[in-house]
Amino acid sequence: MSSTKQLSLLRPKVTSSFTCLNMEAAAMRQNSTLICVPIMGDSIDKMAIDMDRAKASGADLVEIRLDCLKTFSPNEDLKTIMKASPLPTLITYRPKWEGGQYEGDENKRLDVLRLAVELGADYVDVELQVAREFNDSISGKKPQNCKVIVSSHNYESTPSIEDLGNLVARIQAAGADIVKIATTALDITDVARIFQTIVHSQYQVPIIGLVMGERGLISRVLCAKYGGYLTFGTLDSGVVSAPGQPTVKDLLDLYNFRSIRHDTKVFGIIGKPVGHSKSPFLYNEAFKSAGFNGVYLHLLVDGVANFLQTYSSTDFTGFSCTIPHKEEAVKCCDEVDPVAKSIGAVNCIIRRASDGKLLGYNTDYVGAISAIEDGLQGSHGASNSTSSPLYNKLFIVIGAGGAGKALAYGAKEKGARVVIANRTFERAKELADTIGGDALSLADLENFHPEDGMILANTTSIGMQPKVDETPVPKQALKHYALVFDAVYTPKITRLLREAEECGATTVSGIEMFIGQAYGQYERYTGLPAPKELFRKLMSTK
Ligand code: NAP
C-alpha cells in the first residue's frame, strides 16, 4: 500500500477496550476510545492534585510520568501515588533516549516498572527497545488485569505504511498487550497512514496510534472514529507530554469526543495558520444541538490538493477554506458554483455523497455584503441589488485575496463603484480589471479621498491576533469614510475599527461576516436550516 493510499476503503470498527467505566458515562459514549491525562508534576503532592483534577475533567485514566518527579523513592512513592489515584493508572518512566526525562541506570528503571506491575498498575508503558527483556522478566508474574503497552516514538517523521505495519508486528512480537505508536506529522496527510495502521491492526491487537505536532491534531480526535485504544488530553493548555496534545476540555467540549462514532462525518477548516479559528466551536455546538452526527476540526493544511486526494472517503464530507487556500481550492474542485468561479475563490467545499465529487462554493460574499448593508441601514434586513444601500457608493477594498475578491465582487453586484488597494499592486489591478473597478497601491490609500461618505473594507490579515497593534490605514484617513468593515474577527474590535469609530464612522466587525458565511456552509454540510440564533449567541460569548 502506498503512503498516499486513500482513506476511502477504511472500515473502522469499535473495539471494546475498557471495563472500568461507570455505567452512566458508558451509556453516553459512542466510542470506546479512552481519554488519558498525562500527570507530569515534579512532586507526589502535585501529582495527587492533578490526578483529582483529571478525574473532575472527565478523563478515563491517568498516565503517571515518574520521570518528571524531582525526587523519587520507588518503594514508598509508587505505592503512595497509585493509592492516591482516583482513576486507573498507566505507569510510565520514560528515559531520555525515548524523549523522556530519566537519565539514570536502565536496570533500576525497569525494576520500578516491575514493581508497578506487582503493585497492581492497570497499565505499564515500556519502550520497544527494552520490551522483550522486560516482558520475559515478568512472564508468569503479571496479574491478568495489568496490560503492558509497548511503545515506539518517532520525533522526526511518520514512516511509510509498510514500515508502520512492520513496526506493529515487531511490537506485538515483543509481547505487547497494547501497541503504542507515536510519530510526527510533517504534513497532515501523514496522519492517514496512522489511521490505516489502526484500522488494519486493531483486530489483532488493541492499538494506540497518535501523530505529534499541530499537523497531527486530527489523529488525537479521530482515533475515536477509527478505533484507537486511547488518546491523550492535557489538563492545561500548553502543558503537554508530547507536542500537539489538546486539552481534555477541548476533546470533550470543543470536539464532542464522546459522540464520535465509526460513521461520524468529518468536517473542518482548512488553513495555515488555522489554530485561531472559532469555526470548530461554532459548528460542533450546532451539530450537537441538532443531533447531527459530525465532527468539525482544525485542519492545518499545507497543500489543499494533496489533502483532498488523501482524505478522499465520503466520510470526509465538507471543508471551510481560509488563508491562504481559497484560490487554490477553486482548482481542486470538480464543479465550482458560478458565483465562486467569478470571484475566483472557494470558501466551502462539499464532497458529494453519491459520487465523491468535490463541489466548491463561496459563502463569504453574501455574509460580508449583507453585514455591510445591515450596517448602512442600521437594521437587519435583506436587500436586492436595486435597493441596496451600497448602490453608487465608493467602496474601497483593501486586499485582493480570497476575501478581497468576494467583497469586491459582491459590492460590484450591488452597484457600488469599487476601488481595490493591495500591497501587491498587480493583484489589485487584475482584480479591478476583472470586476470593472479601479486599483490603488496600498501606500496611496492614505491620501485617497475623492469624496466623503466612502465605505472601507479591510480584507487583509493586518491587525489580526497576535499583531493587534497593526492597522492598514492611518487614523487620520478614516474621517472620510461613512462605514468601515474589517474581515478580521480575532480580535472582535480591531485597531482599525476602534479608530474608525473614534472618527465617527459606522463600524461592522468581521464577526458579522463570519456568522453570515457560516449559515450558508452549515446548510450545505447538513442539509438542515442554520441555527441562526444559536450562531449569534455562541459568537457573542467568544
Ligand atoms: P488571502 O487569500 O491569503 O489574501 C490575503 C490578502 O491580504 C492579500 O491581498 C495580501 O496581499 C494581503 N496581505 C496579507 N498580509 C499583508 C500585510 N502584512 N500587509 C499588507 N497586505 C497583506 O487571505 P483571505 O482568505 O482573503 O483572508 C484575509 C483575511 O480575511 C484574514 O484575516 C481572514 O481571517 C479574514 N477573513 C474573515 C472572514 C470572516 O468571516 N470574518 C472570512 C474570510 C476571511 P498580497 O496580494 O500583496 O499578498
XYZ file of C-alpha atoms and ligand atoms in Angstrom:
590
model
C 0.000 0.000 0.000
C 1.471 3.377 -0.921
C 1.995 6.085 1.662
C -0.614 8.284 -0.004
C -3.173 5.480 -0.158
C -6.596 6.994 0.185
C -8.692 6.509 3.259
C -11.731 5.538 1.215
C -11.542 1.803 1.928
C -11.287 2.013 5.655
C -13.911 0.121 7.599
C -13.339 1.082 11.187
C -14.851 -0.963 13.961
C -15.495 -0.040 17.539
C -13.374 -2.030 19.935
C -14.458 -2.639 23.453
C -11.365 -1.673 25.345
C -12.192 -0.767 28.880
C -14.284 -2.298 31.564
C -13.964 0.111 34.488
C -16.264 2.845 33.180
C -19.220 3.815 35.247
C -22.461 2.774 33.592
C -23.902 6.244 33.165
C -20.787 7.582 31.448
C -20.596 4.461 29.307
C -24.184 4.898 28.142
C -23.398 8.379 26.785
C -20.414 7.182 24.805
C -20.497 6.458 21.110
C -16.959 5.049 21.100
C -14.713 3.113 23.443
C -11.556 5.186 22.951
C -10.244 6.272 26.336
C -9.013 9.705 27.349
C -5.793 9.601 29.331
C -4.341 12.609 31.159
C -0.545 12.740 31.464
C 0.378 13.611 35.052
C 3.694 15.432 34.999
C 4.010 17.130 38.389
C 7.504 17.307 39.846
C 6.331 16.121 43.289
C 3.998 13.447 44.596
C 1.735 16.120 46.122
C 1.394 17.962 42.824
C 0.661 14.688 41.061
C -2.070 13.858 43.580
C -3.736 17.234 42.964
C -3.540 16.788 39.185
C -4.966 13.271 39.359
C -8.039 14.649 41.148
C -8.302 17.361 38.502
C -8.047 14.697 35.803
C -10.981 12.810 37.271
C -13.033 16.003 37.590
C -12.251 16.864 33.963
C -13.905 13.656 32.731
C -10.785 11.631 31.855
C -10.801 7.818 31.990
C -7.272 7.195 33.222
C -4.047 8.937 34.166
C -0.543 8.376 32.889
C 1.865 8.883 35.781
C 5.099 10.164 34.318
C 7.562 9.086 37.003
C 10.439 10.637 35.048
C 9.021 14.113 35.813
C 9.466 13.718 39.589
C 12.349 15.696 41.080
C 12.881 13.155 43.850
C 11.574 9.614 43.783
C 11.841 6.725 46.265
C 10.244 3.884 44.344
C 9.098 1.616 47.175
C 7.367 4.378 49.084
C 6.319 6.855 46.385
C 4.947 4.383 43.881
C 2.610 2.896 46.494
C 1.505 6.363 47.632
C 0.795 7.648 44.169
C -1.029 4.548 42.999
C -3.153 4.537 46.123
C -3.968 8.235 45.699
C -5.111 7.834 42.107
C -8.879 8.167 41.696
C -8.603 6.732 38.166
C -6.975 3.671 36.593
C -3.241 4.214 36.278
C -0.750 3.917 33.456
C 2.800 3.965 34.817
C 5.457 5.409 32.518
C 9.112 6.016 33.377
C 10.349 7.482 30.110
C 14.124 7.559 29.529
C 15.888 10.400 27.752
C 16.699 8.159 24.807
C 12.962 7.861 24.056
C 12.064 11.523 24.630
C 11.559 11.404 28.440
C 13.493 12.869 31.362
C 15.001 9.820 33.125
C 18.781 9.629 32.745
C 19.726 7.020 35.349
C 20.531 3.331 35.381
C 18.435 1.238 32.984
C 18.113 -1.759 35.342
C 16.806 0.442 38.127
C 14.255 1.947 35.749
C 12.970 -1.456 34.685
C 12.871 -2.548 38.346
C 10.474 0.326 39.032
C 8.234 -0.770 36.185
C 8.291 -4.362 37.530
C 7.313 -3.005 40.935
C 4.396 -1.118 39.327
C 3.188 -4.414 37.808
C 3.423 -6.082 41.219
C 1.584 -3.233 42.933
C -1.361 -3.591 40.589
C -0.927 -0.849 37.991
C -3.629 -1.125 35.332
C -1.129 -0.358 32.576
C 2.642 -0.150 32.335
C 4.356 1.524 29.373
C 7.645 0.030 28.216
C 9.662 1.149 25.205
C 10.031 -1.271 22.287
C 13.817 -1.326 22.594
C 13.651 -2.987 26.030
C 10.194 -4.575 25.829
C 11.181 -8.180 25.130
C 13.616 -8.288 28.042
C 11.040 -6.652 30.311
C 8.195 -8.954 29.295
C 10.398 -12.037 29.720
C 11.250 -10.871 33.215
C 7.603 -10.580 34.310
C 6.401 -13.680 32.491
C 4.147 -15.719 34.788
C 4.133 -12.975 37.415
C 1.981 -10.344 35.748
C -1.563 -10.032 37.153
C -4.193 -10.641 34.486
C -5.662 -7.157 34.663
C -2.307 -5.464 34.135
C -1.664 -4.568 30.500
C 1.760 -3.863 29.063
C 1.764 -1.071 26.491
C 4.813 -1.405 24.277
C 5.573 1.988 22.784
C 7.552 3.447 19.921
C 8.097 7.190 19.470
C 9.334 8.818 16.294
C 10.064 12.514 16.796
C 11.213 13.049 13.199
C 8.511 11.833 10.845
C 5.805 9.259 10.103
C 7.141 6.159 8.335
C 5.598 4.578 5.238
C 2.570 2.349 5.661
C 4.766 -0.724 5.071
C 7.216 0.347 7.774
C 4.354 1.067 10.175
C 2.969 -2.421 9.529
C 6.383 -3.923 10.286
C 6.646 -1.815 13.423
C 3.295 -3.110 14.694
C 4.487 -6.668 14.050
C 7.726 -6.061 15.979
C 5.857 -4.500 18.901
C 3.461 -7.444 19.015
C 6.337 -9.893 18.838
C 7.888 -8.144 21.848
C 4.872 -9.228 23.893
C 2.657 -6.141 23.835
C -0.853 -6.352 25.238
C -1.392 -2.953 23.643
C 0.628 -1.401 20.807
C 1.513 2.280 21.000
C 2.944 4.160 18.023
C 3.545 7.902 18.204
C 5.006 9.571 15.125
C 5.481 13.142 13.926
C 3.390 14.854 11.240
C 5.367 16.845 8.694
C 2.120 17.151 6.754
C -1.477 16.460 7.769
C -1.640 13.677 5.172
C 0.889 11.701 7.255
C -1.916 11.027 9.721
C -3.797 8.961 7.127
C -1.112 6.267 7.412
C -1.638 6.050 11.147
C -5.424 5.750 10.654
C -4.833 2.920 8.184
C -2.474 1.233 10.617
C -5.031 1.457 13.439
C -7.820 0.085 11.260
C -5.724 -2.776 9.915
C -4.181 -3.774 13.248
C -6.971 -3.400 15.774
C -8.496 -6.807 15.003
C -5.269 -8.461 16.161
C -4.204 -6.176 18.976
C -5.513 -3.033 20.693
C -3.564 -0.099 19.271
C -2.804 3.481 20.210
C -1.796 5.462 17.111
C -1.092 9.153 17.552
C 0.732 11.722 15.469
C 2.582 14.536 17.207
C 2.598 18.202 16.225
C -0.169 20.607 15.199
C -0.493 18.857 11.833
C -1.254 15.652 13.729
C -4.170 17.019 15.761
C -6.769 15.020 13.826
C -5.104 11.793 14.970
C -5.888 12.743 18.563
C -9.576 13.289 17.851
C -10.414 10.892 15.033
C -8.784 7.931 16.794
C -12.270 7.650 18.306
C -13.682 7.105 14.803
C -11.052 4.589 13.743
C -10.990 2.540 16.942
C -7.774 3.722 18.613
C -7.407 2.440 22.165
C -6.740 5.785 23.799
C -5.874 9.416 23.241
C -4.103 11.887 25.500
C -5.700 15.091 26.766
C -3.882 17.568 28.980
C -5.202 19.414 31.999
C -3.785 22.760 30.971
C -3.246 24.196 27.541
C 0.421 24.038 26.524
C 1.464 21.734 29.392
C 1.959 18.660 27.242
C 3.856 15.399 27.416
C 4.105 15.322 23.607
C 3.728 18.082 21.003
C 0.185 18.743 19.757
C -1.821 17.299 22.636
C -5.187 19.029 23.056
C -6.686 19.660 26.480
C -9.231 17.203 27.876
C -11.671 20.103 27.855
C -11.179 20.662 24.117
C -11.550 16.955 23.403
C -14.792 16.738 25.363
C -16.388 20.155 24.897
C -14.957 21.522 21.653
C -14.742 18.345 19.570
C -17.522 16.354 21.299
C -15.123 13.408 21.545
C -17.575 11.034 23.250
C -20.105 11.437 20.423
C -17.701 10.397 17.666
C -18.642 7.073 16.063
C -17.181 4.987 13.276
C -19.738 6.547 10.890
C -19.304 10.156 12.065
C -18.866 12.575 9.171
C -15.716 14.696 9.261
C -15.702 18.436 8.532
C -13.104 21.063 9.186
C -11.444 24.314 8.408
C -8.506 24.054 6.012
C -5.993 26.834 6.572
C -2.471 27.836 7.527
C -2.473 29.148 10.196
C -5.742 27.750 11.491
C -5.443 27.278 15.256
C -7.120 30.631 15.947
C -10.315 29.751 14.072
C -13.565 29.720 16.009
C -15.306 27.643 13.334
C -14.877 24.307 15.192
C -16.556 25.798 18.254
C -19.464 27.134 16.206
C -20.133 24.069 14.052
C -19.600 21.462 16.754
C -22.016 23.250 19.078
C -24.539 23.481 16.266
C -24.049 19.782 15.345
C -24.574 18.849 18.984
C -27.744 20.876 19.356
C -29.190 19.411 16.125
C -28.129 15.842 16.995
C -26.130 15.776 13.736
C -23.525 13.000 13.514
C -20.499 15.107 12.536
C -17.269 16.484 13.955
C -15.598 19.693 12.793
C -11.814 20.028 13.178
C -8.940 22.466 12.830
C -7.037 21.236 9.767
C -3.544 22.697 9.378
C -3.088 22.024 5.675
C -0.024 22.828 3.552
C -1.372 21.670 0.191
C -5.120 21.548 -0.489
C -4.936 19.159 -3.448
C -2.828 16.631 -1.556
C -5.123 16.845 1.460
C -8.302 16.315 -0.562
C -6.795 13.421 -2.528
C -5.540 11.671 0.586
C -8.723 12.017 2.633
C -10.970 11.026 -0.259
C -13.543 8.993 1.644
C -17.064 10.412 1.527
C -16.841 10.420 5.331
C -14.594 13.479 4.875
C -17.647 15.433 3.884
C -17.119 19.184 3.954
C -14.454 21.804 4.435
C -14.277 25.511 5.008
C -11.259 27.166 3.384
C -9.325 30.062 4.810
C -5.922 31.738 4.418
C -4.120 31.025 2.096
C -6.086 28.316 0.309
C -9.278 29.861 -1.083
C -7.949 30.435 -4.577
C -6.099 27.127 -4.781
C -9.330 25.426 -3.701
C -11.069 26.533 -6.911
C -8.660 24.361 -8.902
C -9.197 21.365 -6.636
C -12.979 21.163 -7.060
C -14.690 19.090 -9.756
C -17.538 21.597 -10.008
C -17.453 25.240 -8.931
C -20.556 27.336 -8.326
C -20.728 30.194 -10.925
C -20.503 32.913 -8.240
C -17.432 31.279 -6.676
C -15.940 30.946 -10.168
C -16.471 34.659 -10.880
C -14.951 35.572 -7.528
C -12.097 33.127 -8.121
C -12.228 31.875 -4.540
C -13.909 28.950 -2.806
C -14.508 29.030 0.944
C -16.738 25.958 1.175
C -16.080 22.508 -0.314
C -18.630 19.708 -0.200
C -17.868 16.113 -1.148
C -20.999 14.791 -2.866
C -22.058 11.525 -1.248
C -23.294 9.911 -4.492
C -20.039 10.114 -6.455
C -17.392 11.692 -4.199
C -17.097 14.725 -6.497
C -15.916 17.954 -4.879
C -18.217 20.955 -5.181
C -16.911 24.466 -4.468
C -18.947 27.449 -3.214
C -18.345 30.947 -1.929
C -20.459 31.979 1.030
C -18.120 34.810 2.096
C -19.584 37.343 -0.255
C -23.184 37.033 0.942
C -22.038 37.076 4.570
C -19.886 40.188 4.187
C -22.120 42.202 1.902
C -25.287 41.657 3.905
C -23.410 42.604 7.115
C -22.298 45.882 5.470
C -25.787 46.548 4.095
C -27.212 45.961 7.552
C -24.649 48.358 8.975
C -25.616 51.063 6.458
C -29.321 50.552 7.042
C -28.813 50.353 10.770
C -31.074 47.323 10.864
C -31.183 43.696 9.828
C -32.900 43.089 6.539
C -32.146 41.764 3.102
C -31.992 43.984 0.098
C -31.872 43.367 -3.624
C -29.382 44.944 -5.996
C -31.563 47.936 -6.955
C -32.494 48.911 -3.419
C -29.099 48.164 -1.860
C -27.690 50.970 0.280
C -24.402 50.191 -1.473
C -25.721 51.423 -4.788
C -23.404 54.079 -6.300
C -21.269 54.251 -3.139
C -17.475 54.467 -3.471
C -16.354 51.168 -1.967
C -12.672 50.647 -1.172
C -11.489 47.080 -0.681
C -8.069 46.571 0.936
C -6.665 43.239 -0.203
C -7.025 41.160 -3.325
C -7.007 37.641 -1.889
C -9.972 35.337 -1.356
C -11.949 37.619 0.941
C -11.000 40.696 -1.112
C -12.352 39.124 -4.281
C -15.596 38.166 -2.538
C -16.122 41.694 -1.195
C -15.186 43.353 -4.490
C -17.484 41.065 -6.485
C -20.355 41.480 -4.012
C -20.073 45.282 -3.850
C -19.978 45.498 -7.620
C -23.068 43.285 -7.841
C -24.846 45.779 -5.587
C -23.989 48.697 -7.870
C -21.104 50.208 -5.882
C -18.088 51.886 -7.525
C -15.256 49.632 -6.429
C -11.584 50.506 -5.846
C -9.063 47.828 -4.851
C -5.972 48.714 -2.797
C -3.434 45.975 -2.324
C 0.151 45.521 -1.186
C 0.946 43.821 -4.476
C -0.391 46.358 -6.930
C -0.543 43.904 -9.853
C -3.059 41.782 -7.966
C -5.180 44.859 -7.234
C -5.089 45.782 -10.915
C -6.001 42.277 -12.014
C -8.990 42.132 -9.672
C -10.105 45.653 -10.606
C -9.987 44.745 -14.290
C -11.946 41.559 -13.680
C -14.818 43.180 -11.817
C -14.745 46.571 -13.571
C -13.211 48.830 -10.919
C -10.063 50.842 -10.205
C -6.818 49.878 -8.489
C -4.553 51.612 -5.997
C -1.366 50.651 -4.263
C -1.749 50.251 -0.519
C 0.692 53.132 0.010
C -1.586 55.524 -1.950
C -4.657 54.716 0.093
C -3.858 57.161 2.883
C -4.237 60.173 0.582
C -7.093 58.801 -1.474
C -10.285 60.668 -0.576
C -12.043 61.917 -3.690
C -15.269 62.247 -1.713
C -16.656 61.793 1.781
C -19.065 59.047 2.826
C -16.977 56.226 1.318
C -17.011 52.629 2.505
C -13.817 50.853 3.521
C -13.446 47.081 3.793
C -10.207 45.577 5.084
C -9.790 42.032 3.805
C -6.121 41.561 4.694
C -4.987 39.919 7.897
C -3.417 43.186 9.130
C -4.500 43.695 12.759
C -5.260 40.022 13.359
C -4.012 38.351 16.542
C -1.249 38.398 17.613
C -0.367 41.621 15.728
C -3.304 43.555 17.142
C -1.462 46.912 17.103
C -1.265 46.963 13.318
C -3.739 48.726 11.055
C -3.900 49.026 7.255
C -4.828 52.739 7.152
C -3.662 55.614 9.388
C -6.380 57.043 11.620
C -6.440 60.491 10.001
C -7.552 58.959 6.692
C -10.576 57.329 8.278
C -12.613 60.526 8.653
C -13.617 60.299 5.001
C -15.469 57.037 5.486
C -19.138 56.566 6.431
C -18.635 52.888 7.214
C -15.578 50.768 7.934
C -15.698 46.992 7.810
C -12.914 44.643 8.934
C -12.911 40.992 7.835
C -10.537 40.215 10.706
C -12.523 38.845 13.636
C -9.823 37.955 16.129
C -9.947 40.366 17.926
C -13.595 41.332 17.503
C -12.738 45.028 17.628
C -9.536 45.630 15.699
C -7.437 48.761 15.903
C -8.899 49.775 12.507
C -12.478 49.538 13.828
C -11.644 51.303 17.076
C -10.050 54.237 15.258
C -12.837 54.360 12.671
C -15.396 54.629 15.437
C -13.379 57.407 17.047
C -13.548 59.199 13.671
C -17.339 58.901 13.637
C -17.731 56.068 11.106
C -20.199 53.217 11.456
C -18.224 50.031 12.037
C -19.004 46.431 11.108
C -16.983 43.639 12.665
C -15.687 40.548 10.890
C -17.807 38.553 13.319
C -20.898 39.587 11.326
C -19.332 38.285 8.113
C -18.233 35.169 9.934
C -21.737 34.400 11.137
C -23.244 35.187 7.724
C -20.835 32.978 5.767
C -21.277 30.178 8.295
C -25.061 29.999 7.715
C -24.509 29.063 4.096
C -21.858 26.479 4.908
C -23.835 24.820 7.689
C -26.844 24.345 5.424
C -24.687 22.763 2.733
C -22.922 20.498 5.230
C -26.001 19.195 6.997
C -28.992 19.792 4.740
C -30.548 21.445 7.800
C -31.520 25.091 8.270
C -28.769 27.033 10.035
C -29.493 27.707 13.715
C -29.076 31.458 13.300
C -29.957 32.437 16.852
C -27.580 29.822 18.250
C -24.722 31.021 15.981
C -25.248 34.603 17.113
C -25.433 33.576 20.769
C -22.303 31.402 20.512
C -20.250 34.105 18.831
C -21.305 36.688 21.408
C -19.724 34.508 24.094
C -16.368 34.333 22.282
P -5.592 35.556 1.299
O -6.329 34.989 0.149
O -4.302 34.941 1.685
O -5.313 37.106 0.980
C -4.599 37.921 1.855
C -4.576 39.379 1.358
O -4.006 40.159 2.392
C -3.745 39.610 0.117
O -4.322 40.639 -0.643
C -2.393 40.055 0.703
O -1.683 40.938 -0.142
C -2.854 40.835 1.903
N -1.865 40.860 2.971
C -1.504 39.818 3.766
N -0.596 40.221 4.671
C -0.389 41.546 4.439
C 0.435 42.532 5.026
N 1.239 42.217 6.060
N 0.389 43.782 4.541
C -0.395 44.106 3.509
N -1.214 43.218 2.898
C -1.193 41.955 3.352
O -6.477 35.570 2.627
P -8.079 35.631 2.769
O -8.612 34.271 2.834
O -8.611 36.587 1.762
O -8.238 36.227 4.266
C -7.828 37.538 4.566
C -8.331 37.963 5.949
O -9.751 37.948 5.993
C -7.887 37.050 7.089
O -7.577 37.827 8.217
C -9.106 36.197 7.379
O -9.146 35.746 8.718
C -10.201 37.190 7.102
N -11.466 36.523 6.758
C -12.511 36.685 7.589
C -13.720 36.097 7.303
C -14.881 36.297 8.210
O -15.828 35.518 8.145
N -14.865 37.325 9.022
C -13.859 35.313 6.154
C -12.766 35.192 5.303
C -11.565 35.804 5.608
P -0.707 40.400 -1.310
O -1.584 40.155 -2.506
O 0.255 41.518 -1.510
O -0.058 39.150 -0.783
